[in-house]
Structure formats: structure tokens, C-alpha cells
Amino acid sequence: MTALTRRAVVATGLAAPFVARAETGPGVIVVGGGFGGASVARALRRYGENMDITLVEPNETFIACPFSNLVVAGVRTIDSQQFGYKQLVADGIRVIHAAVIGVDPTRRRVTLASGESRPYDRLILSPGIDIAWGALPGYDEAASTRMPHAWKAGAQTLLLRKQLEAMPDGGTVVMSVPPNPYRCPPGPYERASLIAWYLRGAKPKSKLIVLDSKDAFSKQKLFQAGWARMYPNILKWVSQSDGGTVTGVEPATLTFRTDFESYKADVANVIPPQKAGHIAAVAGVADKTGWCPVDPITFESRLIPGIHVIGDAAIAGAMPKSAFAANAQAKVCALAVARLLVGATPDEPRLINTCYSLVAQGYGISVGAVYRPVNGLLAEVPGSAGTSPLDAPDQFRYQEAQNADAWFDRITHEAFG
Amino acid sequence: MIARLTLAAVLLCAAAPPPGASSCSGCHGPAAQLPVLAGRPVADTVAAMDAFRAGTRPATVMDRIAKGFTPAETQAIAAWWAEATP
């Protein structure tokens, strides 16, 4: 059924308000149970009382990426990063722990790994990222067991932690950072900060070299001010212009190659190129960039009607790939879907992003902005975007670190209960 | 189609949030140490946002967020939160 005829059906429904209420309302399937997926399922429940909502997610436990750099630094346990889906079930959301292996946008059905096929009126994909294996020469899945990416939290996070613990004092940690776009723009620099913080305390003769494919990055001045003050003899950032672009890696020797030289590491952290989670390509909503173009009002795919994409997988213009953004997009998308299902027109939204990074324990910095649709993409509302001040006193940095803690508690509570 | 789509099939919350309002709960809410917005008098939220925008109230991020909303948008957001249940 095409989108147009579906709208006609909805319109017919609208014209017949005395039709008996259906036993089950329209069905929405959400694929992916991270910050975006869990948040959108719960928001749909708030906006559509008798909507039939299904969340499909292979894992029974979600492991959050925000704050996982503190696990890498050894000051937070992986347990505190883990969340389940019990509250979603209690909310009346059907949670199926399975992989989706097929999407038929014409018949509006998804196929699970078991072979079971389930119908939907609207499908919302929140698949996060996949590593683009092979995009960086030498970096495949096997390489990640020696040179962890730790860019999906869990076993990889713990592997990187273990390697840092095992490294003798005086060792060299090398990290590579990919070109934009990737999950969590300031994430590599927070990780660099917290690894340097760990080294300063536990292995002060060690070095950290950050090889970057860019010359500029999120919260750059704030990070660099913190680095100059706290880690001047430990952390060295090599920009693209200074030859930082990594052109390949050799897992056997833990070596990073650039156009100019090779860096041999004792601990190697490759933050690799990424793309939208696999199901996006299966569903046909990813374009040749590997990411998903969407309408910024409804988050409906520009490629396939009836499928919405939120979170890291979506091309959201100026809005970064962050947990806060995924959660904000989830709530806007849920309201838009609820309105579309009754044939109403969604309002033009405003979305907020706030993102904290830690430069050390108890030393936080932030960036925030308000976004609105402009020419088909989300753009910053003028005057709303920016970082916290460069010259703030330590008490301010401490307050921002406290706010980061509060934010994590709050957003995980909203997404997972 | 899995269900007959009637007007009753999706009960849209009578007070759907105005643009921008749904983002606030990413930080503000029951588990947060920040001010609870749900049930807060409209005038209080508007006054706080005006002060953030003017730079007269100390802030870490709200000084910037407040500048992203017009007085009319702020009023609508504050009014929606005043009616929301915590």
C-alpha cells in the first residue's frame, strides 16, 4: 500500500468518528533499544494510549556509551552503564529480544531472525552505529581484539581498560580519530582526557598520542585549555595539518600509519569510521554515505515512506550524534508519528542538545544548542549554540561535572525507567 | 493493515507539548537535581528563562538554551509544563 492510499484510509477514519474503537490501535514497531529506541517507545505510549507498540532489540541488557570513558579510566564500573527493559514492559510495550533481518516497506512488515513476520503501520529505526569495517585499511573485526575501538560500550570498553591496566609505566598509548561524521563528536577528546588523567595518576612516565583526521573538533578550546594545564607532558594531539590522519593500521604490531610516519603503540585505541546500524541498509533507508536522510519535522526517511530514523543513524544536519539528541529526536518523532496516524499534521519542532564532557574527574565542560528545521535539515537557532566559558573557575567546572552526573541519571531514567 | 485506523485508535494527549517542550525532560525530571518543571507556575519558568537569556541568572547551559526560544515560544513551553504532572 502506498503512503498516499494510506493517508486516504486515515482520512476516511477521520471522517467516520462514530466507528467503534478498534480493539487494538495502530501498530508501531521500533527497532533498536538504545537511548533513541527506548525513549521513542515510551513517548509513543504517552502520546497514543491504545497504540500497539513493539520494541525489537536483540540484547536483553543495554550498555550505555555516555560515561563509558570513565570505565576506561577505571573510576566507574560497567555495571553502572547497564539498563534493562522491565519498565518498558510494565508500560505496556511489547519487547521482543530478536534481530530484525528484513523489512518489506510495501507490505509494511518486518521479518525477525526466527522467520516470524510482524506488521506495522509505522516503523521507527533507531539502530545506532555500526563500525565500517575495512574503511580504515587493516582495521577489521579481528583487528579490534588487539586494537579495541571501545566505541560500542561493553566487552570492547573492558578490553581497552584491561590493556591500559596491563601497560607498564613509560608506555605509549595511541588513539586515532576518524573524519566526521561519527558517534559523539567530543567523545574521542573526553576519552583522551580521561586516559591522560589515569596515566598521570597511575603511570606518569607514559604518553598518549592522539592522531586526528581533523584540524578542529567539538569544545576544542575548552579541552585544550584543560590539557595544557593538567596533562602537558602526557597528552599530545596531532592534527590533520600536522600529519595526524591515519591511513592504515597493523594489528600484529599495534602500529598506526600516516602519510609521514608510523606510530608503534603499547596500547592502541582505534576510533574507526562508522555508518548507520546494519538494519538501515537492509531497510533501504541509508544513502551512499552510509547514513539516513530524514525529514527534520517527522524524522521520516527521505528514501522510504512509513519508516522513520532517529538517533546516530539519521542525518540530522547540525544536530550531533549524541544520546541527548537521540532522546530529543525520539520525543519529537513519537509525537509526529502519533499525529500522522490520525491524519493530523505535525508541528515544526524545536529540539535541544546538551552534551557534557569530562576533562578530568570533577572537571566538566559542556556544549548546547537549540535546533529547528531550515531548508530540510536541522540547523542551530542563532545565538543558542555554544560551549561553557573558557575562563570559568574550578567551582564552575566542578558544577558542570555534577550536572553531567545528574544528566546521566535523568536521561537513563527517562529512557529505561 | 493491522488495525482499523479510526480517530479513536490513537488517543492523542489533549495537551501535546509545544515545539521545544519535550526536550527539557532530557535533564529536568523526577530523577534530576535540577528544578522540576512539571507543575511549576508559568511565571516562574518564564522569569527564569528571561533571566537566563539576559545573563542575570547564573547558568552552565541554560544561558544558551534560553536564547534559542522567543518569548512566545517560552511562554507556550512554560504553560505546558505548568499543566504537566511530575
Coordinates of C-alpha atoms in Angstrom, one line a residue:
Chain A
M1 CA 0.0 0.0 0.0
T2 CA 1.4 3.4 -0.9
A3 CA 1.7 6.3 1.5
L4 CA -0.9 8.2 -0.4
T5 CA -3.6 5.5 -0.2
R6 CA -2.8 5.0 3.5
R7 CA -3.4 8.7 4.1
A8 CA -6.8 8.2 2.3
V9 CA -7.6 5.4 4.7
V10 CA -6.7 7.5 7.7
A11 CA -8.8 10.4 6.3
T12 CA -11.7 8.0 5.9
G13 CA -11.3 7.1 9.5
L14 CA -11.3 10.7 10.5
A15 CA -14.5 11.3 8.5
A16 CA -16.2 8.5 10.4
P17 CA -15.7 9.4 14.1
F18 CA -18.5 7.1 15.2
V19 CA -16.8 3.9 14.1
A20 CA -16.4 1.7 17.1
R21 CA -13.0 2.0 18.7
A22 CA -10.7 -0.8 17.4
E23 CA -9.6 -3.4 20.0
T24 CA -6.0 -2.7 19.1
G25 CA -4.9 0.7 17.8
P26 CA -2.4 1.2 15.0
G27 CA 0.9 -0.6 15.3
V28 CA 4.3 0.9 15.6
I29 CA 7.4 -1.2 15.6
V30 CA 10.6 0.3 17.0
V31 CA 13.9 -1.4 16.0
G32 CA 16.8 -0.7 18.4
G33 CA 16.7 -0.3 22.2
G34 CA 19.2 2.4 22.9
F35 CA 18.6 5.9 24.0
G36 CA 16.6 6.7 20.9
G37 CA 14.6 3.4 20.6
A38 CA 13.7 3.1 24.3
S39 CA 12.8 6.8 24.5
V40 CA 10.6 6.7 21.4
A41 CA 8.7 3.6 22.6
R42 CA 7.9 5.2 25.9
A43 CA 7.0 8.5 24.3
L44 CA 4.6 6.7 21.9
R45 CA 2.9 5.2 24.9
R46 CA 2.4 8.7 26.4
Y47 CA 1.1 10.1 23.1
G48 CA -1.1 7.2 22.0
E49 CA -2.9 5.4 24.7
N50 CA -4.1 2.4 22.8
M51 CA -1.3 2.3 20.2
D52 CA 0.2 -1.1 19.7
I53 CA 3.9 -0.6 20.4
T54 CA 6.6 -3.2 19.8
L55 CA 10.3 -2.7 20.5
V56 CA 12.6 -5.2 18.8
E57 CA 16.2 -5.3 20.3
P58 CA 18.5 -8.3 20.2
N59 CA 20.1 -7.7 23.6
E60 CA 18.4 -8.0 27.0
T61 CA 20.7 -5.5 28.5
F62 CA 21.7 -2.1 27.1
I63 CA 25.1 -0.8 27.8
A64 CA 25.3 2.9 27.6
C65 CA 28.2 4.7 25.9
P66 CA 28.0 8.1 27.8
F67 CA 30.3 7.8 30.8
S68 CA 31.9 4.7 29.5
N69 CA 35.1 6.7 29.2
L70 CA 35.1 6.7 33.0
V71 CA 35.1 2.9 32.8
V72 CA 38.1 3.1 30.5
A73 CA 39.8 5.4 33.1
G74 CA 39.0 2.9 35.9
V75 CA 36.7 5.0 38.0
R76 CA 33.3 3.6 37.0
T77 CA 32.1 0.0 36.7
I78 CA 30.5 -1.3 33.5
D79 CA 27.5 -2.4 35.7
S80 CA 26.6 1.2 36.2
Q81 CA 26.3 1.5 32.4
Q82 CA 23.7 -1.3 32.1
F83 CA 20.0 -0.9 31.7
G84 CA 17.1 -3.3 31.1
Y85 CA 13.7 -3.2 29.6
K86 CA 11.4 -4.1 32.5
Q87 CA 9.9 -0.7 32.8
L88 CA 9.0 -0.7 29.1
V89 CA 7.2 -4.0 29.5
A90 CA 5.4 -2.5 32.6
D91 CA 4.4 0.4 30.4
G92 CA 2.6 -2.0 28.1
I93 CA 5.3 -2.0 25.4
R94 CA 5.8 -5.4 23.7
V95 CA 9.6 -6.1 23.9
I96 CA 11.0 -8.7 21.6
H97 CA 14.6 -9.7 22.0
A98 CA 15.4 -10.6 18.4
A99 CA 17.3 -9.3 15.4
V100 CA 15.3 -7.9 12.5
I101 CA 16.6 -9.4 9.3
G102 CA 14.2 -8.0 6.7
V103 CA 11.9 -5.0 6.1
D104 CA 9.2 -5.0 3.4
P105 CA 8.2 -1.3 3.1
T106 CA 5.5 -2.1 0.5
R107 CA 3.6 -4.6 2.7
R108 CA 4.8 -2.8 5.8
R109 CA 6.1 -5.9 7.6
V110 CA 9.4 -6.7 9.3
T111 CA 10.9 -10.2 9.5
L112 CA 12.7 -11.4 12.6
A113 CA 15.7 -13.8 12.7
S114 CA 13.2 -16.5 13.8
G115 CA 11.4 -16.1 10.5
E116 CA 8.4 -14.5 12.2
S117 CA 6.9 -11.6 10.2
R118 CA 5.2 -8.7 12.0
P119 CA 3.1 -5.9 10.5
Y120 CA 3.4 -2.2 11.2
D121 CA 1.7 1.0 10.3
R122 CA 4.8 3.0 11.1
L123 CA 8.3 1.7 11.6
I124 CA 10.9 3.6 13.6
L125 CA 14.5 2.6 13.3
S126 CA 17.0 3.6 16.0
P127 CA 19.9 1.3 15.2
G128 CA 22.8 3.5 16.3
I129 CA 26.1 2.9 14.5
D130 CA 27.9 0.0 13.0
I131 CA 31.7 0.0 12.6
A132 CA 32.6 0.4 8.9
W133 CA 35.0 -2.5 8.9
G134 CA 37.7 -2.1 6.3
A135 CA 37.1 1.6 5.7
L136 CA 40.4 2.2 7.5
P137 CA 42.8 -0.2 5.8
G138 CA 43.9 -3.0 8.2
Y139 CA 41.0 -2.5 10.6
D140 CA 38.6 -5.4 10.6
E141 CA 36.7 -7.2 13.3
A142 CA 39.7 -9.4 14.2
A143 CA 41.9 -6.3 14.5
S144 CA 39.5 -4.9 17.1
T145 CA 40.5 -7.7 19.5
R146 CA 44.1 -6.3 19.6
M147 CA 43.3 -2.6 18.9
P148 CA 39.9 -2.1 20.6
H149 CA 37.6 0.7 19.3
A150 CA 35.5 0.7 22.5
W151 CA 33.0 2.8 20.5
K152 CA 30.2 0.5 21.4
A153 CA 30.2 0.0 25.1
G154 CA 30.6 -3.4 26.6
A155 CA 33.3 -6.0 26.0
Q156 CA 35.4 -3.5 24.0
T157 CA 35.3 -1.0 26.8
L158 CA 36.6 -3.6 29.2
L159 CA 39.3 -4.8 26.8
L160 CA 40.7 -1.2 26.4
R161 CA 40.6 -0.8 30.2
K162 CA 42.4 -4.1 30.7
Q163 CA 45.1 -3.2 28.2
L164 CA 45.7 0.2 30.0
E165 CA 46.0 -1.6 33.3
A166 CA 48.5 -4.1 31.9
M167 CA 50.7 -1.5 30.2
P168 CA 53.9 -0.8 32.1
D169 CA 54.7 2.8 33.2
G170 CA 56.5 4.6 30.4
G171 CA 54.4 3.0 27.7
T172 CA 52.8 4.8 24.8
V173 CA 49.0 4.8 24.2
V174 CA 48.0 5.8 20.6
M175 CA 44.5 6.8 19.7
S176 CA 43.2 7.5 16.2
V177 CA 40.2 9.7 15.5
P178 CA 38.2 9.4 12.2
P179 CA 36.8 12.2 10.0
N180 CA 33.3 13.5 10.6
P181 CA 30.6 12.3 11.0
Y182 CA 30.8 9.7 13.8
R183 CA 29.1 8.9 17.1
C184 CA 29.7 11.5 19.8
P185 CA 31.8 14.3 18.3
P186 CA 33.6 15.3 21.6
G187 CA 33.8 11.6 22.7
P188 CA 37.4 11.0 21.5
Y189 CA 38.7 14.1 23.3
E190 CA 36.9 13.2 26.5
R191 CA 38.4 9.7 26.2
A192 CA 41.9 11.2 25.6
S193 CA 41.4 13.4 28.6
L194 CA 40.4 10.6 30.9
I195 CA 43.1 8.2 29.7
A196 CA 45.6 11.0 30.3
W197 CA 44.1 11.6 33.8
Y198 CA 44.6 7.8 34.5
L199 CA 48.1 7.8 33.2
R200 CA 49.0 11.0 35.2
G201 CA 47.9 9.2 38.4
A202 CA 49.0 5.6 37.8
K203 CA 51.7 5.7 35.1
P204 CA 53.1 9.2 35.0
K205 CA 56.0 8.3 32.7
S206 CA 53.6 7.2 29.9
K207 CA 52.5 9.1 26.9
L208 CA 49.2 9.4 24.9
I209 CA 49.3 10.4 21.2
V210 CA 46.0 11.3 19.6
L211 CA 46.2 11.1 15.8
D212 CA 43.4 13.1 14.3
S213 CA 41.9 13.3 10.8
K214 CA 40.6 16.8 11.6
D215 CA 42.0 20.2 12.5
A216 CA 39.0 21.3 14.6
F217 CA 36.7 19.5 17.0
S218 CA 33.9 20.0 19.4
K219 CA 34.7 22.0 22.6
Q220 CA 38.3 22.3 21.3
K221 CA 39.4 25.4 23.2
L222 CA 38.0 24.0 26.5
F223 CA 39.6 20.6 26.0
Q224 CA 43.0 22.2 25.0
A225 CA 42.9 24.6 28.0
G226 CA 42.4 21.6 30.3
W227 CA 45.1 19.5 28.6
A228 CA 47.7 22.4 28.8
R229 CA 47.0 22.8 32.4
M230 CA 46.7 19.1 33.5
Y231 CA 48.5 16.9 31.1
P232 CA 51.2 19.0 29.3
N233 CA 53.8 16.2 29.4
I234 CA 51.4 13.3 28.7
L235 CA 48.9 14.1 26.0
K236 CA 50.0 15.1 22.5
W237 CA 47.3 15.9 19.9
V238 CA 48.4 15.6 16.3
S239 CA 46.0 17.5 13.9
Q240 CA 45.3 16.6 10.3
S241 CA 47.6 19.5 9.2
D242 CA 50.4 18.2 11.4
G243 CA 50.1 14.7 9.7
G244 CA 47.6 13.1 12.1
T245 CA 45.4 11.4 9.5
V246 CA 45.8 7.7 10.0
T247 CA 45.9 5.9 6.6
G248 CA 46.1 2.3 7.9
V249 CA 46.8 0.1 10.9
E250 CA 48.8 -3.1 11.5
P251 CA 47.2 -5.1 14.3
A252 CA 50.1 -7.6 14.6
T253 CA 52.5 -4.8 15.6
L254 CA 50.0 -2.3 17.1
T255 CA 51.1 0.2 14.5
F256 CA 49.3 3.3 13.1
R257 CA 50.5 4.5 9.7
T258 CA 50.1 8.1 8.5
D259 CA 51.4 9.7 5.3
F260 CA 54.5 10.8 7.1
E261 CA 55.4 8.2 9.7
S262 CA 54.4 5.2 11.7
Y263 CA 53.4 5.2 15.4
K264 CA 54.0 2.0 17.4
A265 CA 51.7 1.7 20.4
D266 CA 51.8 -0.3 23.6
V267 CA 48.0 0.2 23.8
A268 CA 46.2 1.1 20.6
N269 CA 42.7 2.6 20.5
V270 CA 41.2 2.9 17.0
I271 CA 38.1 5.0 16.8
P272 CA 37.1 3.8 13.3
P273 CA 34.9 5.2 10.6
Q274 CA 31.2 4.4 11.2
K275 CA 27.9 4.1 9.4
A276 CA 24.2 3.7 10.4
G277 CA 23.4 0.4 12.1
H278 CA 23.0 -2.6 9.7
I279 CA 19.2 -2.6 9.6
A280 CA 19.2 0.8 8.0
A281 CA 20.8 -0.6 4.9
V282 CA 18.6 -3.7 4.9
A283 CA 15.5 -1.4 5.0
G284 CA 16.9 0.8 2.2
V285 CA 16.9 4.0 4.3
A286 CA 20.7 4.5 4.2
D287 CA 22.1 6.5 1.3
K288 CA 25.6 6.1 -0.2
T289 CA 27.1 8.0 2.7
G290 CA 26.0 5.1 4.9
W291 CA 23.7 7.4 7.0
C292 CA 20.0 8.0 6.7
P293 CA 18.5 11.2 5.2
V294 CA 15.3 12.2 7.1
D295 CA 12.6 14.9 7.1
P296 CA 13.5 17.1 10.1
I297 CA 9.9 17.5 11.1
T298 CA 8.8 13.9 11.3
F299 CA 12.2 12.0 11.0
E300 CA 10.5 10.0 8.2
S301 CA 13.0 8.6 5.8
R302 CA 13.5 10.6 2.6
L303 CA 14.0 7.3 0.8
I304 CA 11.2 5.0 2.1
P305 CA 7.8 6.2 3.2
G306 CA 6.4 4.9 6.5
I307 CA 9.9 4.3 8.0
H308 CA 11.4 6.9 10.5
V309 CA 15.0 7.0 11.5
I310 CA 16.2 8.7 14.7
G311 CA 19.5 8.9 16.7
D312 CA 23.0 8.4 15.5
A313 CA 21.9 6.7 12.2
A314 CA 20.0 9.8 11.0
I315 CA 21.4 12.7 9.0
A316 CA 20.2 15.4 11.4
G317 CA 22.1 18.4 9.9
A318 CA 23.8 20.4 12.7
M319 CA 22.4 18.2 15.4
P320 CA 25.2 15.9 16.7
K321 CA 25.1 12.1 17.1
S322 CA 24.6 12.1 20.9
A323 CA 22.4 10.3 23.4
F324 CA 20.7 13.6 24.3
A325 CA 19.9 14.3 20.6
A326 CA 18.6 10.7 20.2
N327 CA 16.3 11.2 23.2
A328 CA 15.1 14.6 22.0
Q329 CA 14.5 13.3 18.4
A330 CA 12.7 10.3 19.9
K331 CA 10.1 12.5 21.6
V332 CA 9.6 14.7 18.5
C333 CA 9.3 11.7 16.3
A334 CA 6.8 9.9 18.6
L335 CA 4.5 13.0 18.6
A336 CA 4.8 13.3 14.8
V337 CA 4.0 9.6 14.3
A338 CA 1.0 9.8 16.7
R339 CA -0.2 12.8 14.7
L340 CA 0.4 11.1 11.3
L341 CA -1.5 8.1 12.4
V342 CA -4.7 10.2 12.9
G343 CA -4.1 12.2 9.7
A344 CA -3.0 15.3 11.5
T345 CA -0.1 17.5 10.5
P346 CA 2.9 17.6 12.9
D347 CA 4.1 20.9 14.1
E348 CA 7.5 22.3 13.1
P349 CA 9.6 21.1 16.1
R350 CA 12.4 22.7 18.2
L351 CA 15.0 20.3 19.6
I352 CA 17.6 20.8 22.2
N353 CA 21.0 19.1 22.6
T354 CA 23.1 19.4 25.7
C355 CA 26.4 17.5 26.0
Y356 CA 28.8 17.3 28.8
S357 CA 32.4 16.1 28.6
L358 CA 34.8 15.4 31.4
V359 CA 38.4 16.7 31.1
A360 CA 39.2 15.1 34.5
Q361 CA 37.2 13.7 37.3
G362 CA 35.2 16.6 38.7
Y363 CA 36.1 18.8 35.8
G364 CA 33.3 19.1 33.3
I365 CA 32.6 21.2 30.2
S366 CA 29.5 21.5 28.0
V367 CA 28.1 22.4 24.7
G368 CA 24.4 23.1 24.0
A369 CA 22.1 24.4 21.3
V370 CA 18.6 24.6 20.1
Y371 CA 17.8 23.3 16.6
R372 CA 15.0 23.9 14.1
P373 CA 14.3 22.8 10.5
V374 CA 15.9 25.1 7.9
N375 CA 15.9 24.0 4.2
G376 CA 15.2 20.4 5.1
L377 CA 17.9 20.0 7.7
L378 CA 18.1 20.8 11.4
A379 CA 20.1 24.0 12.0
E380 CA 21.1 25.8 15.1
V381 CA 18.8 28.6 16.2
P382 CA 21.1 31.7 16.0
G383 CA 22.5 32.7 19.4
S384 CA 21.6 29.4 21.1
A385 CA 24.8 27.4 20.3
G386 CA 28.0 27.4 22.2
T387 CA 30.2 26.0 24.9
S388 CA 30.6 26.9 28.5
P389 CA 33.1 29.7 29.2
L390 CA 36.8 29.2 28.7
D391 CA 37.8 31.2 31.7
A392 CA 35.5 29.7 34.3
P393 CA 36.7 29.0 37.9
D394 CA 37.3 25.4 39.1
Q395 CA 34.0 25.5 41.0
F396 CA 32.1 26.1 37.7
R397 CA 33.9 23.0 36.2
Y398 CA 33.0 21.0 39.2
Q399 CA 29.4 22.1 38.9
E400 CA 29.4 21.0 35.3
A401 CA 30.8 17.6 36.3
Q402 CA 28.0 17.4 38.8
N403 CA 25.5 18.4 36.1
A404 CA 26.9 15.6 33.9
D405 CA 26.2 13.1 36.6
A406 CA 22.7 14.4 37.1
W407 CA 22.1 14.4 33.3
F408 CA 23.1 10.7 33.1
D409 CA 20.8 9.7 35.9
R410 CA 17.9 11.7 34.4
I411 CA 18.2 10.6 30.8
T412 CA 18.7 6.9 31.6
H413 CA 15.7 7.2 33.9
E414 CA 13.5 8.7 31.1
A415 CA 14.6 6.1 28.5
F416 CA 14.6 3.0 30.6
G417 CA 12.7 3.8 33.8
Chain B
M1 CA -3.3 -3.3 7.7
I2 CA -3.2 -4.5 11.3
A3 CA -5.9 -2.3 12.6
R4 CA -8.7 0.0 11.5
L5 CA -7.4 3.4 11.9
T6 CA -10.2 5.4 13.5
L7 CA -10.0 8.7 15.2
A8 CA -10.3 6.8 18.5
A9 CA -7.5 4.5 17.5
V10 CA -4.8 6.9 18.6
L11 CA -5.8 9.0 21.6
L12 CA -3.5 12.0 21.2
C13 CA -2.8 13.5 24.5
A14 CA -5.0 16.6 24.6
A15 CA -2.0 18.7 25.7
A16 CA 0.6 17.6 23.2
P17 CA 3.8 19.5 24.0
P18 CA 4.5 22.7 22.0
P19 CA 7.7 22.9 20.0
G20 CA 10.8 22.5 22.2
A21 CA 9.0 21.4 25.4
S22 CA 9.6 17.7 25.1
S23 CA 13.4 18.2 25.0
C24 CA 13.5 19.7 28.6
S25 CA 13.0 16.3 30.3
G26 CA 16.3 15.1 29.0
C27 CA 17.7 16.9 32.0
H28 CA 14.7 18.0 34.1
G29 CA 12.6 15.4 35.8
P30 CA 11.9 13.3 38.9
A31 CA 15.4 11.8 39.0
A32 CA 17.2 15.1 38.4
Q33 CA 18.8 17.5 40.8
L34 CA 17.6 20.4 38.7
P35 CA 14.4 22.3 39.1
V36 CA 11.3 20.2 38.4
L37 CA 9.4 21.8 35.6
A38 CA 6.2 19.8 35.9
G39 CA 3.6 21.8 37.8
R40 CA 5.9 24.8 38.2
P41 CA 4.0 28.1 37.9
V42 CA 4.2 29.6 34.4
A43 CA 5.5 32.9 35.7
D44 CA 8.4 31.2 37.5
T45 CA 9.6 29.3 34.4
V46 CA 9.2 32.4 32.2
A47 CA 11.1 34.6 34.7
A48 CA 13.9 32.0 34.9
M49 CA 14.2 31.8 31.1
D50 CA 14.1 35.6 30.8
A51 CA 16.9 35.9 33.4
F52 CA 19.0 33.2 31.6
R53 CA 18.5 35.0 28.3
A54 CA 19.6 38.3 29.8
G55 CA 22.6 36.7 31.6
T56 CA 21.4 37.8 35.0
R57 CA 20.9 34.3 36.4
P58 CA 24.0 32.1 36.8
A59 CA 23.9 29.1 34.4
T60 CA 26.1 26.4 32.9
V61 CA 24.0 25.7 29.7
M62 CA 20.6 27.4 30.2
D63 CA 22.1 30.8 29.2
R64 CA 22.5 29.4 25.7
I65 CA 19.4 27.2 25.5
A66 CA 17.2 30.2 26.6
K67 CA 18.4 32.2 23.6
G68 CA 17.1 29.6 21.3
F69 CA 13.5 30.4 22.2
T70 CA 11.4 33.5 21.5
P71 CA 9.3 35.0 24.4
A72 CA 6.1 33.4 22.8
E73 CA 7.8 30.0 22.5
T74 CA 9.0 30.2 26.0
Q75 CA 5.5 31.2 27.2
A76 CA 4.0 28.1 25.5
I77 CA 6.6 25.8 26.9
A78 CA 6.2 27.2 30.4
A79 CA 2.4 26.9 30.2
W80 CA 2.6 23.3 29.0
W81 CA 5.0 22.3 31.8
A82 CA 2.8 24.0 34.4
E83 CA 0.0 21.7 33.4
A84 CA 2.1 18.6 33.2
T85 CA 2.1 16.0 36.0
P86 CA 5.5 15.3 37.7

